[in-house]
Short mmCIF file of C-alpha atoms and ligand atoms in Angstrom, two decimals:
data_model
loop_
_atom_site.label_atom_id
_atom_site.label_comp_id
_atom_site.label_asym_id
_atom_site.label_seq_id
_atom_site.Cartn_x
_atom_site.Cartn_y
_atom_site.Cartn_z
CA MET A 1 42.57 -25.36 -114.67
CA LYS A 2 44.01 -27.61 -117.33
CA VAL A 3 44.01 -26.09 -120.80
CA GLU A 4 44.26 -28.23 -123.91
CA ILE A 5 44.47 -27.05 -127.52
CA ILE A 6 42.30 -29.14 -129.81
CA LYS A 7 42.65 -29.37 -133.56
CA ALA A 8 39.06 -30.05 -134.57
CA LEU A 9 35.69 -29.26 -133.07
CA ASP A 10 33.73 -32.48 -132.78
CA LEU A 11 30.24 -31.53 -131.66
CA LYS A 12 29.72 -35.06 -130.35
CA THR A 13 32.51 -34.74 -127.78
CA ARG A 14 31.30 -34.55 -124.17
CA THR A 15 31.68 -31.17 -122.53
CA ASP A 16 29.64 -29.32 -119.90
CA LEU A 17 29.64 -26.06 -121.80
CA LEU A 18 30.51 -25.13 -125.35
CA VAL A 19 31.18 -21.41 -125.86
CA LEU A 20 30.62 -20.18 -129.40
CA PRO A 21 31.33 -16.53 -130.19
CA VAL A 22 29.30 -15.15 -133.11
CA CYS A 23 29.53 -11.92 -135.07
CA GLU A 24 26.66 -9.50 -135.17
CA ASP A 25 24.03 -10.27 -137.84
CA ARG A 26 26.00 -13.37 -138.84
CA VAL A 27 24.78 -15.74 -136.18
CA MET A 28 23.63 -18.51 -138.49
CA GLN A 29 26.64 -18.26 -140.81
CA GLY A 30 29.47 -19.82 -138.81
CA GLY A 31 30.36 -23.46 -139.56
CA PRO A 32 30.00 -24.76 -135.98
CA VAL A 33 26.66 -23.03 -135.48
CA LEU A 34 25.22 -24.54 -138.67
CA GLN A 35 26.48 -28.02 -137.71
CA LEU A 36 24.94 -27.61 -134.30
CA ASP A 37 21.64 -26.52 -135.82
CA LYS A 38 21.65 -29.75 -137.81
CA LEU A 39 22.25 -31.85 -134.69
CA LEU A 40 19.38 -29.99 -133.02
CA ASP A 41 17.04 -30.64 -135.96
CA GLY A 42 16.89 -26.99 -137.00
CA THR A 43 15.61 -25.79 -133.63
CA LEU A 44 18.64 -23.57 -133.05
CA LYS A 45 17.77 -21.29 -135.96
CA GLN A 46 14.26 -21.02 -134.55
CA LEU A 47 15.52 -20.26 -131.04
CA VAL A 48 17.88 -17.58 -132.33
CA GLU A 49 15.02 -15.93 -134.18
CA GLU A 50 12.57 -16.20 -131.32
CA GLU A 51 15.01 -14.79 -128.79
CA ASP A 52 15.99 -12.05 -131.25
CA PHE A 53 19.63 -12.99 -130.71
CA LYS A 54 21.71 -10.87 -133.05
CA GLY A 55 25.23 -11.37 -131.70
CA LYS A 56 25.58 -7.87 -130.34
CA PRO A 57 28.39 -7.32 -127.84
CA GLY A 58 27.11 -8.27 -124.41
CA GLN A 59 24.29 -10.40 -125.86
CA GLY A 60 24.20 -14.10 -125.03
CA LEU A 61 22.00 -17.12 -125.57
CA THR A 62 22.59 -20.18 -123.39
CA PHE A 63 20.61 -23.39 -123.86
CA HIS A 64 20.57 -27.05 -122.91
CA THR A 65 21.05 -29.46 -125.84
CA MET A 66 18.90 -32.19 -124.26
CA GLY A 67 21.46 -34.80 -125.19
CA LYS A 68 21.39 -34.02 -128.90
CA ALA A 69 24.98 -32.78 -128.93
CA GLY A 70 28.10 -33.70 -126.98
CA ALA A 71 27.86 -30.41 -125.10
CA LEU A 72 25.40 -30.41 -122.22
CA ARG A 73 24.92 -26.67 -122.76
CA VAL A 74 25.90 -24.20 -125.41
CA ALA A 75 26.46 -20.48 -124.97
CA LEU A 76 26.26 -18.36 -128.10
CA LEU A 77 27.89 -15.07 -127.21
CA GLY A 78 27.89 -11.88 -129.27
CA LEU A 79 31.14 -10.44 -130.61
CA GLY A 80 29.56 -7.40 -132.22
CA PRO A 81 30.11 -6.21 -135.77
CA GLU A 82 32.66 -8.25 -137.66
CA GLU A 83 34.73 -5.28 -138.80
CA LYS A 84 35.12 -4.03 -135.23
CA VAL A 85 36.23 -7.28 -133.63
CA ALA A 86 39.39 -6.76 -131.57
CA ALA A 87 41.22 -8.63 -128.78
CA GLU A 88 39.26 -6.75 -126.11
CA ARG A 89 35.97 -8.06 -127.55
CA PHE A 90 37.19 -11.62 -127.01
CA ARG A 91 38.39 -10.79 -123.51
CA ARG A 92 34.97 -9.42 -122.56
CA LEU A 93 33.13 -12.23 -124.23
CA ALA A 94 35.16 -14.79 -122.31
CA GLY A 95 34.39 -12.84 -119.12
CA ARG A 96 30.72 -13.50 -119.83
CA ALA A 97 31.49 -17.14 -120.59
CA ALA A 98 32.98 -17.29 -117.09
CA GLU A 99 29.66 -16.14 -115.65
CA VAL A 100 27.77 -18.86 -117.48
CA ALA A 101 30.35 -21.41 -116.30
CA ARG A 102 29.85 -20.22 -112.71
CA LYS A 103 26.08 -20.30 -112.96
CA TYR A 104 26.09 -23.99 -113.91
CA ARG A 105 29.31 -24.81 -112.05
CA VAL A 106 30.68 -26.46 -115.19
CA LYS A 107 33.60 -28.85 -114.86
CA SER A 108 34.59 -28.99 -118.51
CA LEU A 109 34.40 -26.17 -120.99
CA THR A 110 35.16 -25.86 -124.70
CA LEU A 111 36.08 -22.47 -126.09
CA ALA A 112 35.79 -22.01 -129.81
CA CYS A 113 37.57 -18.95 -131.04
CA PRO A 114 36.54 -17.97 -134.56
CA VAL A 115 38.53 -14.98 -135.74
CA PRO A 116 37.03 -12.95 -138.56
CA ALA A 117 39.34 -11.12 -140.93
CA ALA A 118 39.54 -8.18 -138.53
CA PRO A 119 42.33 -5.71 -139.18
CA GLY A 120 45.48 -6.76 -137.38
CA LEU A 121 43.93 -9.47 -135.22
CA GLU A 122 45.70 -12.81 -135.26
CA VAL A 123 44.12 -16.06 -134.12
CA LYS A 124 46.71 -16.50 -131.36
CA GLN A 125 45.97 -13.03 -130.01
CA ALA A 126 42.26 -13.72 -129.94
CA VAL A 127 42.81 -17.07 -128.23
CA GLY A 128 45.12 -15.41 -125.68
CA ALA A 129 42.53 -12.72 -125.02
CA MET A 130 39.84 -15.35 -124.49
CA ALA A 131 41.97 -17.31 -122.07
CA GLU A 132 42.72 -14.09 -120.22
CA GLY A 133 39.08 -13.01 -120.05
CA LEU A 134 37.94 -16.43 -118.87
CA SER A 135 40.51 -16.63 -116.12
CA LEU A 136 39.89 -13.05 -114.98
CA GLY A 137 36.14 -13.45 -115.12
CA LEU A 138 36.30 -16.50 -112.86
CA TYR A 139 38.06 -14.52 -110.13
CA ARG A 140 36.27 -14.04 -106.83
CA PHE A 141 37.36 -12.67 -103.45
CA ASP A 142 35.29 -14.88 -101.21
CA LYS A 143 37.44 -15.72 -98.22
CA TYR A 144 35.07 -13.94 -95.86
CA LYS A 145 31.89 -15.38 -97.34
CA LYS A 146 30.10 -18.61 -96.51
CA GLU A 147 28.63 -20.53 -99.44
CA PRO A 148 25.02 -21.60 -99.03
CA GLU A 149 24.64 -25.21 -97.85
CA GLY A 150 28.32 -25.33 -97.06
CA ARG A 151 29.26 -26.33 -100.59
CA PRO A 152 32.79 -25.41 -101.72
CA PRO A 153 33.13 -22.17 -103.68
CA TYR A 154 33.22 -22.59 -107.45
CA THR A 155 36.72 -21.89 -108.77
CA GLY A 156 36.22 -22.70 -112.45
CA PRO A 157 36.27 -25.62 -114.86
CA GLN A 158 38.91 -28.30 -114.28
CA LYS A 159 39.38 -28.72 -118.00
CA VAL A 160 39.25 -26.19 -120.81
CA SER A 161 39.58 -27.18 -124.46
CA VAL A 162 40.44 -24.40 -126.89
CA ILE A 163 40.21 -24.26 -130.63
CA GLY A 164 40.97 -21.34 -132.92
CA PHE A 165 39.46 -20.78 -136.38
CA GLY A 166 40.96 -18.50 -139.02
CA ALA A 167 39.02 -16.11 -141.22
CA ASP A 168 38.62 -18.94 -143.74
CA GLY A 169 36.70 -20.92 -141.13
CA ARG A 170 39.36 -23.60 -140.89
CA PRO A 171 40.84 -24.69 -137.57
CA TYR A 172 44.15 -22.95 -136.81
CA THR A 173 46.83 -25.60 -137.00
CA ASP A 174 49.78 -24.02 -135.17
CA SER A 175 48.82 -25.42 -131.78
CA GLY A 176 52.26 -24.54 -130.39
CA ALA A 177 51.51 -20.86 -130.96
CA LEU A 178 48.11 -21.21 -129.34
CA LYS A 179 49.58 -23.03 -126.37
CA ALA A 180 52.12 -20.25 -125.89
CA ALA A 181 49.36 -17.63 -126.15
CA VAL A 182 47.30 -19.43 -123.50
CA GLU A 183 50.30 -19.78 -121.18
CA ARG A 184 51.10 -16.10 -121.50
CA ALA A 185 47.44 -15.25 -120.85
CA GLU A 186 47.47 -17.36 -117.73
CA ALA A 187 50.65 -15.66 -116.49
CA LEU A 188 49.05 -12.25 -117.04
CA ALA A 189 45.79 -13.26 -115.41
CA GLY A 190 47.73 -14.79 -112.51
CA GLY A 191 49.37 -11.41 -111.94
CA VAL A 192 46.08 -9.57 -112.08
CA LYS A 193 44.66 -11.98 -109.49
CA ILE A 194 47.62 -11.33 -107.19
CA ALA A 195 46.92 -7.60 -107.41
CA ARG A 196 43.18 -8.04 -106.89
CA ASP A 197 43.73 -10.17 -103.81
CA LEU A 198 46.11 -7.60 -102.31
CA VAL A 199 43.61 -4.78 -102.94
CA ASN A 200 40.53 -6.71 -101.79
CA GLU A 201 42.05 -7.87 -98.50
CA ILE A 202 40.58 -5.87 -95.62
CA PRO A 203 42.69 -2.98 -94.29
CA GLU A 204 42.90 -4.44 -90.79
CA VAL A 205 44.86 -7.31 -92.35
CA MET A 206 46.57 -5.59 -95.28
CA THR A 207 48.82 -3.34 -93.24
CA PRO A 208 52.17 -1.99 -94.51
CA GLU A 209 54.01 -4.88 -92.85
CA GLU A 210 51.57 -7.43 -94.28
CA LEU A 211 52.10 -5.98 -97.75
CA ALA A 212 55.86 -6.45 -97.28
CA LYS A 213 55.23 -10.00 -96.08
CA LYS A 214 53.15 -10.75 -99.18
CA ALA A 215 55.88 -9.28 -101.39
CA GLY A 216 58.34 -11.55 -99.56
CA GLU A 217 56.18 -14.63 -100.20
CA LEU A 218 56.07 -13.81 -103.90
CA ALA A 219 59.82 -13.23 -103.99
CA SER A 220 60.60 -16.57 -102.29
CA ALA A 221 58.35 -18.38 -104.73
CA THR A 222 59.77 -16.63 -107.80
CA PRO A 223 63.33 -17.35 -108.94
CA GLY A 224 65.21 -14.17 -109.73
CA LEU A 225 62.99 -11.93 -107.65
CA LYS A 226 64.69 -10.36 -104.62
CA LEU A 227 63.09 -8.54 -101.73
CA ARG A 228 64.51 -5.81 -99.58
CA VAL A 229 62.42 -4.18 -96.83
CA LEU A 230 63.36 -1.10 -94.84
CA ASP A 231 61.57 -0.84 -91.51
CA SER A 232 60.70 2.57 -90.11
CA LYS A 233 64.14 2.90 -88.46
CA ALA A 234 65.92 2.20 -91.72
CA MET A 235 63.56 4.57 -93.49
CA ALA A 236 64.60 7.26 -91.02
CA ARG A 237 68.27 6.53 -91.75
CA TRP A 238 67.55 7.01 -95.45
CA LYS A 239 65.76 10.26 -94.57
CA MET A 240 62.41 9.17 -95.93
CA ASN A 241 60.83 11.76 -93.72
CA ALA A 242 57.97 12.49 -96.05
CA ALA A 243 56.59 8.93 -96.03
CA LEU A 244 57.33 8.68 -92.32
CA ALA A 245 55.31 11.85 -91.65
CA VAL A 246 52.25 10.42 -93.40
CA ALA A 247 52.54 7.20 -91.40
CA ARG A 248 52.86 8.87 -88.00
CA GLY A 249 49.15 9.11 -87.24
CA SER A 250 48.83 5.34 -87.34
CA ASP A 251 49.95 2.67 -84.88
CA ARG A 252 50.82 0.50 -87.87
CA LYS A 253 54.48 0.91 -88.70
CA PRO A 254 55.34 1.93 -92.26
CA CYS A 255 57.89 0.13 -94.36
CA PHE A 256 59.66 0.58 -97.65
CA ILE A 257 59.48 -2.34 -100.06
CA GLU A 258 61.90 -2.94 -102.90
CA LEU A 259 61.52 -5.91 -105.23
CA GLY A 260 64.40 -6.37 -107.65
CA TYR A 261 64.63 -8.43 -110.79
CA ALA A 262 68.01 -8.39 -112.56
CA PRO A 263 68.20 -11.23 -115.08
CA ARG A 264 71.54 -12.27 -116.40
CA GLY A 265 72.27 -10.65 -119.72
CA ALA A 266 70.06 -7.62 -119.08
CA GLY A 267 73.18 -5.61 -118.30
CA ARG A 268 73.89 -3.36 -115.37
CA GLY A 269 72.79 -0.16 -117.12
CA PRO A 270 69.96 2.04 -115.90
CA GLY A 271 66.91 -0.09 -115.31
CA LEU A 272 63.18 0.38 -115.26
CA PHE A 273 61.64 1.45 -111.95
CA LEU A 274 57.98 0.76 -111.19
CA VAL A 275 56.73 2.86 -108.31
CA GLY A 276 53.40 2.16 -106.62
CA LYS A 277 51.38 4.22 -104.16
CA GLY A 278 50.98 2.01 -101.10
CA VAL A 279 48.59 3.69 -98.69
CA THR A 280 47.00 0.64 -97.10
CA PHE A 281 44.14 2.76 -95.82
CA ASP A 282 43.44 6.42 -96.53
CA SER A 283 41.16 8.01 -93.96
CA GLY A 284 42.38 11.42 -95.10
CA GLY A 285 44.32 11.87 -91.86
CA LEU A 286 43.44 14.98 -89.86
CA ASN A 287 41.73 16.34 -92.98
CA ILE A 288 39.48 13.39 -92.48
CA LYS A 289 37.30 12.18 -95.34
CA PRO A 290 33.53 12.15 -95.04
CA GLY A 291 32.20 8.60 -94.64
CA GLU A 292 31.02 8.15 -98.20
CA HIS A 293 34.49 8.99 -99.48
CA MET A 294 36.34 6.91 -96.92
CA ALA A 295 34.61 3.65 -97.84
CA THR A 296 36.70 1.64 -100.35
CA MET A 297 39.90 3.46 -99.33
CA LYS A 298 41.52 0.07 -98.68
CA MET A 299 42.12 0.32 -102.43
CA ASP A 300 44.62 3.15 -101.95
CA MET A 301 47.45 0.65 -102.31
CA ALA A 302 46.27 -0.51 -105.76
CA GLY A 303 49.34 1.06 -107.39
CA ALA A 304 51.56 -0.91 -105.02
CA ALA A 305 49.62 -4.09 -105.73
CA ALA A 306 50.01 -3.54 -109.48
CA VAL A 307 53.78 -3.04 -109.40
CA ILE A 308 54.35 -5.97 -107.02
CA ALA A 309 52.21 -8.26 -109.19
CA ALA A 310 53.69 -7.00 -112.45
CA ILE A 311 57.32 -7.57 -111.44
CA THR A 312 56.34 -11.05 -110.27
CA VAL A 313 54.92 -11.84 -113.72
CA VAL A 314 57.97 -10.31 -115.43
CA ALA A 315 60.21 -12.61 -113.39
CA ARG A 316 57.97 -15.64 -113.96
CA MET A 317 58.09 -14.95 -117.70
CA LYS A 318 61.88 -14.48 -117.44
CA LEU A 319 61.80 -11.31 -119.54
CA PRO A 320 65.36 -10.02 -120.19
CA VAL A 321 64.87 -6.57 -118.66
CA ARG A 322 66.12 -5.20 -115.36
CA VAL A 323 63.16 -4.04 -113.27
CA THR A 324 62.79 -2.69 -109.74
CA ALA A 325 59.48 -2.20 -107.97
CA LEU A 326 59.22 0.29 -105.10
CA VAL A 327 56.52 0.89 -102.50
CA ALA A 328 56.54 3.19 -99.49
CA ALA A 329 53.79 1.43 -97.54
CA VAL A 330 51.94 3.54 -94.97
CA GLU A 331 48.54 3.93 -93.36
CA ASN A 332 47.03 7.43 -93.28
CA LEU A 333 45.12 7.91 -90.03
CA PRO A 334 44.45 10.82 -87.69
CA GLY A 335 46.24 10.06 -84.42
CA GLY A 336 47.93 11.85 -81.55
CA ARG A 337 51.17 12.08 -83.55
CA ALA A 338 49.56 12.57 -86.96
CA TYR A 339 51.17 14.97 -89.40
CA LYS A 340 49.25 18.20 -89.67
CA PRO A 341 48.32 20.81 -92.18
CA ASP A 342 51.01 23.56 -91.88
CA ASP A 343 53.76 21.01 -91.17
CA VAL A 344 56.87 21.05 -93.33
CA VAL A 345 58.59 17.75 -94.06
CA ALA A 346 61.81 17.05 -95.99
CA ALA A 347 61.76 14.22 -98.51
CA LEU A 348 64.67 11.84 -99.18
CA ASP A 349 66.18 14.16 -101.82
CA GLY A 350 66.08 17.14 -99.40
CA THR A 351 63.12 18.88 -101.05
CA THR A 352 60.90 20.40 -98.38
CA ILE A 353 57.14 19.92 -98.60
CA GLU A 354 54.53 22.12 -96.97
CA VAL A 355 51.54 20.01 -95.94
CA GLY A 356 48.49 21.91 -97.09
CA ASN A 357 46.14 18.95 -96.68
CA THR A 358 46.86 15.62 -95.02
CA ASP A 359 44.52 13.91 -97.51
CA ALA A 360 46.96 14.64 -100.34
CA GLU A 361 49.19 11.99 -98.73
CA GLY A 362 49.93 9.79 -101.72
CA ARG A 363 52.20 12.32 -103.41
CA VAL A 364 54.03 12.87 -100.10
CA THR A 365 54.85 9.17 -99.84
CA LEU A 366 55.72 8.97 -103.55
CA ALA A 367 58.20 11.84 -103.11
CA ASP A 368 60.44 9.43 -101.18
CA SER A 369 59.97 6.46 -103.51
CA LEU A 370 60.70 8.58 -106.57
CA GLY A 371 63.69 10.09 -104.77
CA TRP A 372 64.97 6.56 -104.09
CA ALA A 373 64.52 5.59 -107.76
CA VAL A 374 66.52 8.64 -108.90
CA LYS A 375 69.20 8.04 -106.29
CA HIS A 376 69.53 4.47 -107.57
CA LYS A 377 70.01 5.68 -111.14
CA ALA A 378 66.68 4.74 -112.63
CA GLY A 379 66.77 4.82 -116.42
CA ARG A 380 63.02 5.18 -116.71
CA ILE A 381 60.23 5.42 -114.20
CA VAL A 382 56.53 4.60 -114.26
CA ASP A 383 54.46 5.31 -111.18
CA LEU A 384 50.96 4.02 -110.57
CA ALA A 385 48.90 5.78 -107.95
CA THR A 386 45.28 6.13 -106.88
CA LEU A 387 46.18 9.77 -106.55
CA THR A 388 43.20 12.04 -107.14
CA GLY A 389 39.43 12.06 -107.16
CA SER A 390 39.83 14.81 -109.73
CA CYS A 391 41.13 12.29 -112.28
CA VAL A 392 37.98 10.19 -111.82
CA VAL A 393 35.80 13.28 -112.23
CA GLY A 394 37.60 14.16 -115.44
CA LEU A 395 38.04 10.76 -117.10
CA GLY A 396 35.36 8.59 -115.53
CA PRO A 397 35.86 5.31 -113.71
CA HIS A 398 37.41 3.22 -116.48
CA THR A 399 40.34 5.31 -117.64
CA ALA A 400 43.67 6.17 -116.02
CA GLY A 401 45.25 9.57 -116.54
CA ALA A 402 48.77 9.57 -118.03
CA LEU A 403 51.16 12.44 -117.53
CA GLY A 404 54.90 12.57 -118.01
CA ASN A 405 58.01 14.54 -118.86
CA ASP A 406 59.18 12.58 -121.89
CA GLU A 407 57.11 12.16 -125.06
CA PRO A 408 58.66 8.90 -126.38
CA TRP A 409 58.32 7.23 -122.99
CA LEU A 410 54.71 8.41 -122.61
CA ASP A 411 54.06 7.03 -126.07
CA GLN A 412 55.51 3.63 -125.15
CA VAL A 413 53.38 3.42 -122.00
CA CYS A 414 50.22 4.39 -123.84
CA ARG A 415 50.83 1.84 -126.57
CA ALA A 416 51.45 -0.89 -124.00
CA ALA A 417 48.16 0.05 -122.34
CA GLY A 418 46.32 -0.18 -125.65
CA GLU A 419 47.73 -3.66 -126.34
CA ALA A 420 46.78 -4.80 -122.87
CA GLY A 421 43.19 -3.57 -123.20
CA GLU A 422 43.63 -1.08 -120.36
CA LYS A 423 42.43 2.45 -120.98
CA VAL A 424 44.64 5.47 -120.40
CA ALA A 425 44.21 9.05 -121.57
CA LEU A 426 46.85 11.72 -121.82
CA LEU A 427 46.49 14.72 -119.55
CA PRO A 428 48.70 17.78 -119.92
CA LEU A 429 51.55 18.28 -117.50
CA ASP A 430 50.82 21.98 -117.70
CA GLU A 431 53.75 23.93 -116.36
CA ASP A 432 51.65 27.09 -116.34
CA MET A 433 50.00 25.55 -113.28
CA GLU A 434 53.26 25.25 -111.32
CA ASP A 435 52.36 28.41 -109.42
CA ASP A 436 49.50 26.48 -107.88
CA ILE A 437 51.82 24.33 -105.78
CA LYS A 438 54.23 27.11 -104.76
CA SER A 439 54.67 27.38 -101.01
CA GLU A 440 55.48 30.43 -98.88
CA VAL A 441 57.45 28.37 -96.40
CA ALA A 442 58.81 25.31 -98.25
CA ASP A 443 60.07 24.23 -101.70
CA VAL A 444 56.67 22.90 -102.70
CA LYS A 445 53.18 22.46 -101.33
CA ASN A 446 51.22 19.20 -101.48
CA VAL A 447 47.95 20.76 -102.67
CA GLY A 448 47.02 23.23 -105.38
CA ALA A 449 45.75 26.71 -104.61
CA THR A 450 42.55 26.12 -106.59
CA ARG A 451 40.24 23.17 -107.04
CA PHE A 452 40.94 23.03 -110.77
CA GLY A 453 43.03 20.36 -112.47
CA GLY A 454 43.79 18.34 -109.35
CA ALA A 455 45.21 15.41 -111.31
CA ILE A 456 47.62 17.81 -113.01
CA THR A 457 48.82 19.57 -109.85
CA GLY A 458 49.33 16.12 -108.34
CA ALA A 459 51.58 15.15 -111.24
CA LEU A 460 53.41 18.51 -111.21
CA PHE A 461 54.22 17.83 -107.55
CA LEU A 462 55.63 14.38 -108.38
CA GLN A 463 57.69 15.80 -111.23
CA LYS A 464 59.80 17.73 -108.71
CA PHE A 465 61.16 14.41 -107.45
CA VAL A 466 62.00 12.64 -110.69
CA LYS A 467 64.40 15.34 -111.90
CA ASP A 468 65.26 14.61 -115.55
CA THR A 469 64.56 10.88 -115.53
CA PRO A 470 62.04 9.90 -118.21
CA TRP A 471 58.91 9.35 -116.17
CA VAL A 472 55.23 8.56 -116.62
CA HIS A 473 52.68 8.98 -113.88
CA LEU A 474 49.48 6.96 -114.15
CA ASP A 475 46.64 8.20 -111.97
CA ILE A 476 44.61 5.01 -111.54
CA ALA A 477 42.08 6.33 -108.97
CA GLY A 478 39.21 5.43 -111.31
CA PRO A 479 40.04 2.08 -112.93
CA ALA A 480 41.74 0.50 -109.88
CA TRP A 481 38.38 -0.20 -108.33
CA ALA A 482 35.08 -1.41 -109.78
CA ASP A 483 31.96 -0.15 -108.00
CA LYS A 484 29.91 -2.20 -110.42
CA LYS A 485 30.66 -5.55 -111.98
CA ARG A 486 32.62 -5.20 -115.23
CA ASP A 487 32.91 -7.66 -118.12
CA TYR A 488 35.80 -9.60 -116.63
CA ALA A 489 36.07 -8.11 -113.16
CA PRO A 490 33.72 -8.46 -110.21
CA VAL A 491 33.09 -5.54 -107.83
CA GLY A 492 36.31 -4.63 -106.01
CA GLY A 493 39.95 -4.32 -106.95
CA THR A 494 40.42 -4.74 -110.70
CA GLY A 495 44.16 -5.31 -110.85
CA PHE A 496 44.43 -2.42 -113.29
CA GLY A 497 47.97 -1.74 -114.48
CA VAL A 498 49.43 -5.23 -114.18
CA ARG A 499 48.82 -6.21 -117.82
CA LEU A 500 49.86 -2.78 -119.02
CA LEU A 501 53.18 -3.01 -117.14
CA VAL A 502 53.97 -6.51 -118.36
CA HIS A 503 53.25 -5.46 -121.95
CA LEU A 504 55.52 -2.49 -121.39
CA VAL A 505 58.39 -4.68 -120.23
CA GLU A 506 57.81 -7.00 -123.19
CA ARG A 507 58.17 -3.97 -125.46
CA LEU A 508 61.45 -3.04 -123.75
CA ALA A 509 62.67 -6.61 -124.20
CA GLN A 510 61.97 -6.39 -127.93
CA GLU A 511 63.65 -3.00 -128.11
CA ARG A 512 66.77 -4.54 -126.59
CA GLN A 513 66.78 -7.37 -129.09
CA ALA A 514 66.29 -5.07 -132.09
N1 BES B 601 43.35 8.29 -102.31
C1 BES B 601 42.81 9.55 -102.62
C2 BES B 601 42.34 9.68 -104.08
C3 BES B 601 41.20 8.81 -104.51
C4 BES B 601 39.92 9.33 -104.56
C5 BES B 601 41.41 7.54 -104.93
C6 BES B 601 38.88 8.56 -104.99
C7 BES B 601 40.35 6.75 -105.38
C8 BES B 601 39.09 7.28 -105.43
C9 BES B 601 43.86 10.63 -102.40
O1 BES B 601 44.77 10.40 -101.38
C10 BES B 601 43.13 11.87 -102.03
O2 BES B 601 42.54 11.91 -101.00
N2 BES B 601 43.20 12.87 -102.90
C11 BES B 601 42.58 14.12 -102.68
C12 BES B 601 43.60 15.21 -102.99
C13 BES B 601 43.19 16.56 -102.54
C14 BES B 601 43.17 16.64 -101.03
C15 BES B 601 44.16 17.55 -103.11
C16 BES B 601 41.38 14.22 -103.60
O3 BES B 601 41.45 13.74 -104.73
O4 BES B 601 40.36 14.74 -103.18
MN1 MN B 602 44.05 11.02 -99.51
ZN1 ZN B 603 45.12 8.47 -100.95
#
């Protein structure tokens, strides 16, 4: 996809699809819309009235111009009320533009990006958000699907022309800034697509070793990104007996993946560690899941996918921050050697874990990854894990739960999420619930004594392994996977967390410069 910034919108210029965002109840007020109405002999105004198109968010009106304008088709898409327009509105709108583009298999597309005087929204941000939404909305995982009539799958327009308009209605002239915004958007979207592909791949293919192989391919293609993989023998030498226990029921060997990015000038001080849950399939183990809960459990490595993709983007963007991504990749199956309820396993840091339920396997694997991060002097940690159904029950499918042991660090992560357009909500790391995970036979137990606050007991368990390191845990069990199509994500892995993490590293880079 070739993106070009244009400086004026000539409605006579040939394009397959012209996308015009419009604010609610102001459809016939924008300059380009009025010009277009003129070209169409006033029929546009009529059409808008007849179709009752108001410019509400989610509303769209696509029509053929019958050769009266340079654009073959025009899509008027609703931005919602002017005073509420924010970057996310543009992202979602562009996601819908992607659907229109797919429907007509357009080869060339023009995106107009009129930015009303919304509080704190700059034209370059809006343009970046649109580029991001378009690219993400075009994503499909179709490698196992035949197209009808053997035609090649549609991958998006070859050429996209972008123009930004300021609140005064004039074209935005700093095309360098817009170009940079589009490039950054494409880097972010590229990362999200990497994560989606990793999650959507079938579990028979996406085994722990395959995940390591994919991480290796990304590392070889990305200057500055280094891969280290521990096989199960090396994991045993490092005493990662918790992750190894989870993996034992499966014939697929586990592995420990470390991706390192240490740019020159970022210093050798304590770095940022991104830890992802990498259960390539979660059957529940001996505490086997009922069928309706087991389906989609290929997504149980979405945290791993997010950290692998995010560090790749960070390296591609050459951000001046030292980052390490860690994944203990395992498959959780019931087998002849499977770990059992009542077992006690010792994690890398020596903490012993009583297995109360083999389906609470994520935290057992994370115990070793977090232990590794602490042992390697992590300055700050963020972990992303599809950890609990409880979090989805509490927060719904769109929002990740955020828990941590350090207020300023939690605050940074939540702000980064907000900028990225990814939803997180704070949950309390309630130490009054510690009793819940006390064990009679070991230092800690992997499940709570009650069914209440499962996302919290999960985080309290993880806290044991981070010691005093500033740490945030993001329970992404809900937003990692879309059961229904979303504005800029089809059904399947969403790539949640990638944009949030890159924004977070950008914040750290700014902090260093300040
Ligand atoms: N991978 C699941 C959590 C999950 C559930 C992710 C739904 C995405 C959607 C996790 O390993 C799990 O099974 N958690 C259990 C924990 C329980 C046994 C304490 C759960 O949430 O039921
Ligand atoms: Mn489980
Ligand atoms: Zn799991």
